[in-house]
PDB file of C-alpha atoms in Angstrom:
ATOM      1  CA  LEU A  39     150.982 128.746 298.177  1.00 60.00           C
ATOM      2  CA  ALA A  40     152.296 124.268 297.924  1.00 60.00           C
ATOM      3  CA  GLY A  41     152.651 124.514 294.192  1.00 63.00           C
ATOM      4  CA  LEU A  42     155.174 127.528 294.094  1.00 64.00           C
ATOM      5  CA  GLY A  43     157.166 125.892 297.479  1.00 65.00           C
ATOM      6  CA  THR A  44     157.556 122.296 295.173  1.00 65.00           C
ATOM      7  CA  LEU A  45     158.329 125.180 292.255  1.00 64.00           C
ATOM      8  CA  GLY A  46     160.902 127.103 294.318  1.00 68.00           C
ATOM      9  CA  LEU A  47     162.536 123.818 295.479  1.00 65.00           C
ATOM     10  CA  GLY A  48     162.522 122.220 291.464  1.00 63.00           C
ATOM     11  CA  LEU A  49     164.447 125.677 290.578  1.00 68.00           C
ATOM     12  CA  TRP A  50     166.861 125.851 294.024  1.00 62.00           C
ATOM     13  CA  LEU A  51     168.092 122.037 293.463  1.00 58.00           C
ATOM     14  CA  ARG A  52     168.892 123.251 289.541  1.00 58.00           C
ATOM     15  CA  PHE A  53     170.621 125.970 289.782  1.00 60.00           C
ATOM     16  CA  ASP A  54     172.410 126.010 293.456  1.00 57.00           C
ATOM     17  CA  GLY A  55     176.050 125.511 292.730  1.00 53.00           C
ATOM     18  CA  ALA A  56     177.098 123.027 295.507  1.00 55.00           C
ATOM     19  CA  VAL A  57     174.513 120.816 294.918  1.00 55.00           C
ATOM     20  CA  SER A  58     174.902 120.483 291.319  1.00 56.00           C
ATOM     21  CA  GLU A  59     178.848 119.770 292.522  1.00 57.00           C
ATOM     22  CA  LEU A  60     177.917 116.612 294.411  1.00 58.00           C
ATOM     23  CA  ILE A  61     175.688 115.235 292.037  1.00 56.00           C
ATOM     24  CA  ALA A  62     178.296 115.927 289.455  1.00 55.00           C
ATOM     25  CA  LEU A  63     181.279 113.922 291.452  1.00 56.00           C
ATOM     26  CA  HIS A  64     179.298 110.802 290.124  1.00 53.00           C
ATOM     27  CA  GLY A  65     178.454 111.814 286.582  1.00 52.00           C
ATOM     28  CA  GLY A  66     175.000 111.568 287.473  1.00 51.00           C
ATOM     29  CA  THR A  67     174.809 115.118 286.267  1.00 52.00           C
ATOM     30  CA  ASN A  68     172.181 114.723 283.184  1.00 54.00           C
ATOM     31  CA  ASN A  69     169.718 112.340 285.306  1.00 54.00           C
ATOM     32  CA  PHE A  70     169.781 115.149 288.005  1.00 55.00           C
ATOM     33  CA  ASN A  71     168.463 117.484 285.545  1.00 59.00           C
ATOM     34  CA  ILE A  72     166.057 115.500 284.150  1.00 63.00           C
ATOM     35  CA  ALA A  73     164.661 115.516 287.651  1.00 63.00           C
ATOM     36  CA  CYS A  74     164.869 119.394 288.701  1.00 64.00           C
ATOM     37  CA  TYR A  75     163.056 119.445 285.365  1.00 68.00           C
ATOM     38  CA  LEU A  76     159.958 117.336 286.376  1.00 70.00           C
ATOM     39  CA  LEU A  77     160.034 118.490 290.603  1.00 68.00           C
ATOM     40  CA  ILE A  78     159.104 122.513 288.554  1.00 71.00           C
ATOM     41  CA  ALA A  79     156.704 120.574 286.445  1.00 75.00           C
ATOM     42  CA  ALA A  80     155.440 119.301 288.908  1.00 72.00           C
ATOM     43  CA  GLY A  81     154.966 122.603 291.469  1.00 73.00           C
ATOM     44  CA  ALA A  82     153.507 124.261 288.250  1.00 74.00           C
ATOM     45  CA  LEU A  83     151.000 121.885 287.885  1.00 73.00           C
ATOM     46  CA  MET A  84     150.250 122.060 291.539  1.00 72.00           C
ATOM     47  CA  SER A  85     150.353 126.241 290.900  1.00 73.00           C
ATOM     48  CA  LEU A  86     147.875 125.642 287.999  1.00 73.00           C
ATOM     49  CA  ILE A  87     145.318 123.194 290.090  1.00 71.00           C
ATOM     50  CA  GLY A  88     145.413 125.369 292.584  1.00 72.00           C
ATOM     51  CA  PHE A  89     143.902 128.057 290.444  1.00 73.00           C
ATOM     52  CA  LEU A  90     141.657 125.503 289.211  1.00 70.00           C
ATOM     53  CA  GLY A  91     140.494 124.757 293.302  1.00 69.00           C
ATOM     54  CA  CYS A  92     140.178 128.602 293.003  1.00 74.00           C
ATOM     55  CA  CYS A  93     138.045 129.073 289.736  1.00 73.00           C
ATOM     56  CA  GLY A  94     135.967 126.410 291.035  1.00 66.00           C
ATOM     57  CA  ALA A  95     134.983 128.279 294.738  1.00 67.00           C
ATOM     58  CA  TRP A  96     134.325 131.189 292.608  1.00 71.00           C
ATOM     59  CA  ARG A  97     132.048 129.730 290.381  1.00 69.00           C
ATOM     60  CA  LEU A  98     130.934 126.977 292.805  1.00 68.00           C
ATOM     61  CA  SER A  99     131.602 124.515 290.675  1.00 70.00           C
ATOM     62  CA  GLN A 100     131.030 121.118 292.243  1.00 72.00           C
ATOM     63  CA  GLY A 101     133.052 119.335 288.878  1.00 75.00           C
ATOM     64  CA  MET A 102     135.846 121.659 288.952  1.00 74.00           C
ATOM     65  CA  LEU A 103     136.293 121.255 292.887  1.00 76.00           C
ATOM     66  CA  VAL A 104     135.986 117.651 292.747  1.00 79.00           C
ATOM     67  CA  ALA A 105     138.977 117.129 290.511  1.00 77.00           C
ATOM     68  CA  PHE A 106     140.852 119.562 292.929  1.00 76.00           C
ATOM     69  CA  PHE A 107     139.957 117.220 295.410  1.00 80.00           C
ATOM     70  CA  ILE A 108     141.237 114.114 293.509  1.00 81.00           C
ATOM     71  CA  ILE A 109     144.368 115.554 292.268  1.00 78.00           C
ATOM     72  CA  LEU A 110     145.402 117.039 295.409  1.00 78.00           C
ATOM     73  CA  VAL A 111     144.885 113.509 297.207  1.00 83.00           C
ATOM     74  CA  LEU A 112     146.909 112.038 294.717  1.00 79.00           C
ATOM     75  CA  VAL A 113     149.963 115.005 294.711  1.00 76.00           C
ATOM     76  CA  PHE A 114     149.751 114.632 298.472  1.00 79.00           C
ATOM     77  CA  CYS A 115     150.205 110.578 298.217  1.00 81.00           C
ATOM     78  CA  LEU A 116     153.190 110.920 296.089  1.00 75.00           C
ATOM     79  CA  GLU A 117     154.852 113.521 297.730  1.00 72.00           C
ATOM     80  CA  LEU A 118     154.388 111.210 301.332  1.00 78.00           C
ATOM     81  CA  ALA A 119     155.477 108.507 299.510  1.00 76.00           C
ATOM     82  CA  CYS A 120     158.595 109.940 298.337  1.00 69.00           C
ATOM     83  CA  ALA A 121     159.063 111.441 301.778  1.00 73.00           C
ATOM     84  CA  ILE A 122     158.822 107.429 303.111  1.00 78.00           C
ATOM     85  CA  VAL A 123     161.470 106.057 300.805  1.00 70.00           C
ATOM     86  CA  ALA A 124     163.743 108.931 300.888  1.00 67.00           C
ATOM     87  CA  TYR A 125     163.737 108.664 305.094  1.00 72.00           C
ATOM     88  CA  SER A 126     163.911 105.179 305.199  1.00 75.00           C
ATOM     89  CA  HIS A 127     166.924 104.880 302.570  1.00 69.00           C
ATOM     90  CA  GLN A 128     168.940 107.778 303.812  1.00 71.00           C
ATOM     91  CA  ASP A 129     171.696 105.086 305.604  1.00 77.00           C
ATOM     92  CA  LEU A 130     171.636 104.206 301.164  1.00 74.00           C
ATOM     93  CA  ILE A 131     171.787 107.587 299.953  1.00 71.00           C
ATOM     94  CA  ARG A 132     174.842 108.594 302.209  1.00 78.00           C
ATOM     95  CA  ARG A 133     176.956 105.334 301.072  1.00 82.00           C
ATOM     96  CA  TYR A 134     175.887 106.364 297.882  1.00 78.00           C
ATOM     97  CA  ILE A 135     177.445 109.636 297.665  1.00 80.00           C
ATOM     98  CA  ASP A 136     180.374 108.266 299.764  1.00 86.00           C
ATOM     99  CA  ASN A 137     180.804 106.075 297.044  1.00 86.00           C
ATOM    100  CA  SER A 138     181.075 108.639 294.947  1.00 83.00           C
ATOM    101  CA  MET A 139     183.718 111.193 296.296  1.00 87.00           C
ATOM    102  CA  TYR A 140     185.472 107.786 297.803  1.00 90.00           C
ATOM    103  CA  GLU A 141     185.686 107.081 293.370  1.00 87.00           C
ATOM    104  CA  THR A 142     186.357 111.084 292.527  1.00 86.00           C
ATOM    105  CA  ILE A 143     189.505 110.444 294.890  1.00 90.00           C
ATOM    106  CA  GLN A 144     191.263 107.398 293.614  1.00 87.00           C
ATOM    107  CA  GLU A 145     190.310 107.425 290.643  1.00 85.00           C
ATOM    108  CA  TYR A 146     188.714 110.767 288.515  1.00 85.00           C
ATOM    109  CA  TYR A 147     190.430 113.434 290.198  1.00 88.00           C
ATOM    110  CA  ALA A 148     194.141 112.771 288.724  1.00 87.00           C
ATOM    111  CA  ILE A 149     192.894 112.854 285.341  1.00 88.00           C
ATOM    112  CA  ASN A 150     189.772 114.904 285.008  1.00 85.00           C
ATOM    113  CA  PRO A 151     190.324 118.640 285.733  1.00 87.00           C
ATOM    114  CA  GLU A 152     186.289 118.839 286.524  1.00 82.00           C
ATOM    115  CA  TYR A 153     185.973 116.689 288.356  1.00 83.00           C
ATOM    116  CA  ALA A 154     189.372 117.884 290.754  1.00 88.00           C
ATOM    117  CA  ALA A 155     188.254 121.367 290.035  1.00 87.00           C
ATOM    118  CA  VAL A 156     184.446 120.167 291.884  1.00 85.00           C
ATOM    119  CA  PHE A 157     186.616 119.096 294.853  1.00 90.00           C
ATOM    120  CA  ASP A 158     188.004 121.422 295.848  1.00 92.00           C
ATOM    121  CA  ARG A 159     185.802 123.592 295.324  1.00 89.00           C
ATOM    122  CA  ILE A 160     183.766 121.315 298.055  1.00 90.00           C
ATOM    123  CA  GLN A 161     186.859 121.075 300.223  1.00 92.00           C
ATOM    124  CA  ASN A 162     187.469 124.990 300.251  1.00 92.00           C
ATOM    125  CA  GLU A 163     184.000 126.116 300.704  1.00 89.00           C
ATOM    126  CA  PHE A 164     183.209 123.106 303.765  1.00 90.00           C
ATOM    127  CA  GLU A 165     186.872 123.770 304.713  1.00 93.00           C
ATOM    128  CA  CYS A 166     187.169 119.952 304.878  1.00 93.00           C
ATOM    129  CA  CYS A 167     189.887 117.441 303.378  1.00 94.00           C
ATOM    130  CA  GLY A 168     189.266 113.509 301.822  1.00 93.00           C
ATOM    131  CA  VAL A 169     185.795 112.036 302.452  1.00 92.00           C
ATOM    132  CA  LYS A 170     186.547 110.507 305.819  1.00 93.00           C
ATOM    133  CA  SER A 171     189.574 112.052 306.695  1.00 93.00           C
ATOM    134  CA  TYR A 172     192.802 113.151 305.154  1.00 93.00           C
ATOM    135  CA  ARG A 173     194.056 109.603 304.931  1.00 92.00           C
ATOM    136  CA  ASP A 174     191.819 108.827 301.820  1.00 92.00           C
ATOM    137  CA  TRP A 175     194.651 110.992 299.934  1.00 93.00           C
ATOM    138  CA  LEU A 176     196.998 108.595 300.588  1.00 89.00           C
ATOM    139  CA  HIS A 177     194.190 105.728 299.080  1.00 87.00           C
ATOM    140  CA  SER A 178     194.591 107.707 295.704  1.00 87.00           C
ATOM    141  CA  SER A 179     196.535 107.731 292.686  1.00 81.00           C
ATOM    142  CA  TRP A 180     197.292 111.242 292.707  1.00 86.00           C
ATOM    143  CA  GLY A 181     198.471 112.277 296.290  1.00 76.00           C
ATOM    144  CA  ARG A 182     200.193 108.674 297.059  1.00 70.00           C
ATOM    145  CA  ASP A 183     203.794 108.076 296.770  1.00 49.00           C
ATOM    146  CA  LEU A 184     204.275 105.622 294.775  1.00 49.00           C
ATOM    147  CA  VAL A 185     208.137 105.525 294.867  1.00 48.00           C
ATOM    148  CA  GLY A 186     208.546 105.396 298.746  1.00 46.00           C
ATOM    149  CA  ARG A 187     210.983 106.662 300.642  1.00 47.00           C
ATOM    150  CA  THR A 188     212.996 103.829 301.164  1.00 41.00           C
ATOM    151  CA  GLU A 189     215.884 105.998 302.732  1.00 45.00           C
ATOM    152  CA  LEU A 190     213.557 107.186 305.238  1.00 46.00           C
ATOM    153  CA  GLY A 191     213.489 103.487 306.140  1.00 48.00           C
ATOM    154  CA  ILE A 192     209.186 104.255 305.713  1.00 48.00           C
ATOM    155  CA  GLY A 193     206.722 102.789 303.761  1.00 50.00           C
ATOM    156  CA  SER A 194     204.643 104.216 300.830  1.00 53.00           C
ATOM    157  CA  SER A 195     201.378 103.293 302.619  1.00 68.00           C
ATOM    158  CA  SER A 196     201.797 106.904 304.579  1.00 77.00           C
ATOM    159  CA  ILE A 197     203.364 108.812 303.065  1.00 84.00           C
ATOM    160  CA  GLY A 198     201.497 111.217 300.489  1.00 85.00           C
ATOM    161  CA  LYS A 199     200.392 114.682 299.377  1.00 91.00           C
ATOM    162  CA  VAL A 200     197.280 116.182 299.515  1.00 94.00           C
ATOM    163  CA  PRO A 201     195.615 119.048 297.422  1.00 94.00           C
ATOM    164  CA  ARG A 202     196.348 123.001 298.184  1.00 95.00           C
ATOM    165  CA  SER A 203     192.277 122.929 299.135  1.00 95.00           C
ATOM    166  CA  CYS A 204     192.867 120.726 302.062  1.00 95.00           C
ATOM    167  CA  CYS A 205     195.000 123.584 303.880  1.00 96.00           C
ATOM    168  CA  ASN A 206     193.626 125.269 306.980  1.00 95.00           C
ATOM    169  CA  GLU A 207     194.841 128.644 307.643  1.00 94.00           C
ATOM    170  CA  ASP A 208     198.074 128.348 309.204  1.00 94.00           C
ATOM    171  CA  GLY A 209     199.354 125.680 306.368  1.00 94.00           C
ATOM    172  CA  LEU A 210     198.268 128.462 303.800  1.00 94.00           C
ATOM    173  CA  ARG A 211     200.097 131.454 305.832  1.00 94.00           C
ATOM    174  CA  ASP A 212     203.637 128.668 305.989  1.00 93.00           C
ATOM    175  CA  TYR A 213     203.345 127.122 303.073  1.00 94.00           C
ATOM    176  CA  PRO A 214     202.054 129.990 300.982  1.00 92.00           C
ATOM    177  CA  THR A 215     202.969 128.194 297.369  1.00 91.00           C
ATOM    178  CA  ASN A 216     203.107 124.830 297.877  1.00 91.00           C
ATOM    179  CA  CYS A 217     200.850 123.943 300.572  1.00 94.00           C
ATOM    180  CA  GLY A 218     199.226 119.989 300.411  1.00 91.00           C
ATOM    181  CA  VAL A 219     201.250 119.329 297.715  1.00 89.00           C
ATOM    182  CA  SER A 220     204.737 119.442 299.503  1.00 89.00           C
ATOM    183  CA  PHE A 221     203.751 117.690 301.829  1.00 88.00           C
ATOM    184  CA  ASP A 222     204.914 113.814 300.792  1.00 82.00           C
ATOM    185  CA  LYS A 223     208.590 114.567 302.303  1.00 84.00           C
ATOM    186  CA  LEU A 224     207.423 112.929 305.283  1.00 85.00           C
ATOM    187  CA  GLU A 225     204.297 110.664 306.484  1.00 87.00           C
ATOM    188  CA  LEU A 226     201.223 112.957 306.079  1.00 88.00           C
ATOM    189  CA  TRP A 227     200.087 113.094 310.282  1.00 90.00           C
ATOM    190  CA  THR A 228     203.148 114.866 310.544  1.00 92.00           C
ATOM    191  CA  TYR A 229     201.348 117.333 308.644  1.00 94.00           C
ATOM    192  CA  GLU A 230     198.026 117.548 310.290  1.00 94.00           C
ATOM    193  CA  PRO A 231     198.644 121.206 312.389  1.00 94.00           C
ATOM    194  CA  PHE A 232     198.381 122.764 308.561  1.00 95.00           C
ATOM    195  CA  LEU A 233     195.005 120.389 307.256  1.00 96.00           C
ATOM    196  CA  HIS A 234     191.844 120.659 307.776  1.00 95.00           C
ATOM    197  CA  THR A 235     190.673 117.493 309.561  1.00 93.00           C
ATOM    198  CA  LYS A 236     187.266 116.875 309.040  1.00 93.00           C
ATOM    199  CA  GLY A 237     186.391 114.618 306.581  1.00 93.00           C
ATOM    200  CA  CYS A 238     184.035 116.467 303.714  1.00 91.00           C
ATOM    201  CA  SER A 239     181.112 113.614 303.635  1.00 88.00           C
ATOM    202  CA  ASP A 240     180.839 115.068 308.225  1.00 88.00           C
ATOM    203  CA  ALA A 241     181.326 118.450 307.525  1.00 87.00           C
ATOM    204  CA  LEU A 242     178.439 118.195 304.182  1.00 82.00           C
ATOM    205  CA  TYR A 243     176.172 116.540 306.606  1.00 83.00           C
ATOM    206  CA  GLU A 244     176.352 118.686 309.015  1.00 81.00           C
ATOM    207  CA  SER A 245     175.647 121.304 306.880  1.00 77.00           C
ATOM    208  CA  ALA A 246     172.448 119.555 305.665  1.00 72.00           C
ATOM    209  CA  TYR A 247     171.229 118.784 309.332  1.00 75.00           C
ATOM    210  CA  LYS A 248     171.554 122.407 310.300  1.00 73.00           C
ATOM    211  CA  ASN A 249     168.923 123.059 307.454  1.00 67.00           C
ATOM    212  CA  LEU A 250     166.630 120.157 308.438  1.00 67.00           C
ATOM    213  CA  ASP A 251     164.560 122.214 310.505  1.00 69.00           C
ATOM    214  CA  ILE A 252     163.853 124.418 308.401  1.00 71.00           C
ATOM    215  CA  ALA A 253     162.949 121.560 305.871  1.00 69.00           C
ATOM    216  CA  ILE A 254     160.928 119.597 308.145  1.00 72.00           C
ATOM    217  CA  ALA A 255     158.388 122.786 308.871  1.00 76.00           C
ATOM    218  CA  THR A 256     158.476 123.990 305.203  1.00 72.00           C
ATOM    219  CA  SER A 257     157.261 120.449 304.668  1.00 73.00           C
ATOM    220  CA  VAL A 258     154.741 120.060 307.240  1.00 78.00           C
ATOM    221  CA  ILE A 259     153.174 123.033 306.308  1.00 79.00           C
ATOM    222  CA  ILE A 260     153.120 122.611 302.840  1.00 76.00           C
ATOM    223  CA  GLY A 261     151.092 119.093 303.721  1.00 77.00           C
ATOM    224  CA  ALA A 262     148.692 120.518 306.036  1.00 81.00           C
ATOM    225  CA  LEU A 263     147.569 123.087 303.158  1.00 78.00           C
ATOM    226  CA  GLN A 264     146.601 120.479 301.026  1.00 76.00           C
ATOM    227  CA  LEU A 265     145.022 118.949 303.921  1.00 82.00           C
ATOM    228  CA  ILE A 266     143.330 121.971 304.924  1.00 81.00           C
ATOM    229  CA  GLY A 267     142.532 122.190 300.348  1.00 77.00           C
ATOM    230  CA  MET A 268     141.322 119.171 300.419  1.00 79.00           C
ATOM    231  CA  PHE A 269     138.735 119.303 303.543  1.00 83.00           C
ATOM    232  CA  LEU A 270     137.586 123.099 302.396  1.00 79.00           C
ATOM    233  CA  SER A 271     136.748 121.693 298.756  1.00 77.00           C
ATOM    234  CA  MET A 272     135.135 119.021 299.990  1.00 80.00           C
ATOM    235  CA  LEU A 273     132.936 121.405 302.233  1.00 83.00           C
ATOM    236  CA  LEU A 274     132.225 123.582 299.701  1.00 79.00           C
ATOM    237  CA  CYS A 275     131.102 121.336 297.044  1.00 79.00           C
ATOM    238  CA  CYS A 276     128.887 119.816 299.434  1.00 82.00           C
ATOM    239  CA  TRP A 277     128.073 122.799 300.306  1.00 78.00           C
ATOM    240  CA  ILE A 278     126.465 123.501 296.914  1.00 77.00           C
ATOM    241  CA  GLY A 279     124.966 120.423 296.939  1.00 74.00           C
ATOM    242  CA  THR A 280     122.803 121.305 299.435  1.00 77.00           C
ATOM    243  CA  GLU A 281     121.669 125.118 298.555  1.00 70.00           C
ATOM    244  CA  ALA A 282     121.188 123.105 294.810  1.00 67.00           C
ATOM    245  CA  LYS A 283     119.079 120.798 295.843  1.00 70.00           C
ATOM    246  CA  ARG A 284     117.136 123.403 297.799  1.00 71.00           C
ATOM    247  CA  ASN A 285     116.558 125.396 295.377  1.00 68.00           C
ATOM    248  CA  SER A 286     115.476 122.878 293.107  1.00 66.00           C
ATOM    249  CA  ASP A 287     112.953 121.920 295.791  1.00 59.00           C
ATOM    250  CA  TYR A 288     111.514 124.981 295.559  1.00 56.00           C
TER     251      TYR A 288
END
């Protein structure tokens, strides 16, 4: 069961669109795919190990049960180490993702259509804009007003446009054809009622934390199953040894 759960996790990470899009923002798709395939392979291996344990129990083979126990201990220790590293470095992971999103806005959105499409999809799906807020687009080569509105006496740092994917329902209704991209006539904050005000970083992590309880519960169940498997395999192994010794005495 633990192996099938790991296999399912690897398949989900590999083929889930939202996860793949986040990884694509930093150009790490190849490494991410390799990691997913390794996770899939680990799940398949764990399933095979479980089958080995079942065969050992069925055939009453001490050798197969000992091998099953040793491999299960190694897998459990590896999973525990990965969980500890992920938990202790969660702030670093968040900074990495935030920096990737900032880099996309500031450099790649204007020149790379694939990056632009990924970020637009995230902003649409999570109803967010920018990394921390829509003001992040003022620091991008795509969104800021390079000329400035000197006739209004306003510096260019406060004027700029945002993608259409930043617009909320009011914005799409009042600006059906040019929402966001036409918001460079006045200071950007004047268009705030028409924009998603939440940053995509917070929106993504809020969405992730909604499923955190399920992830924790699943991890605890998998870990408990592995511990039970270790205990039962050693218990059965000891029983087989005792029975073999008893039979030899006769």
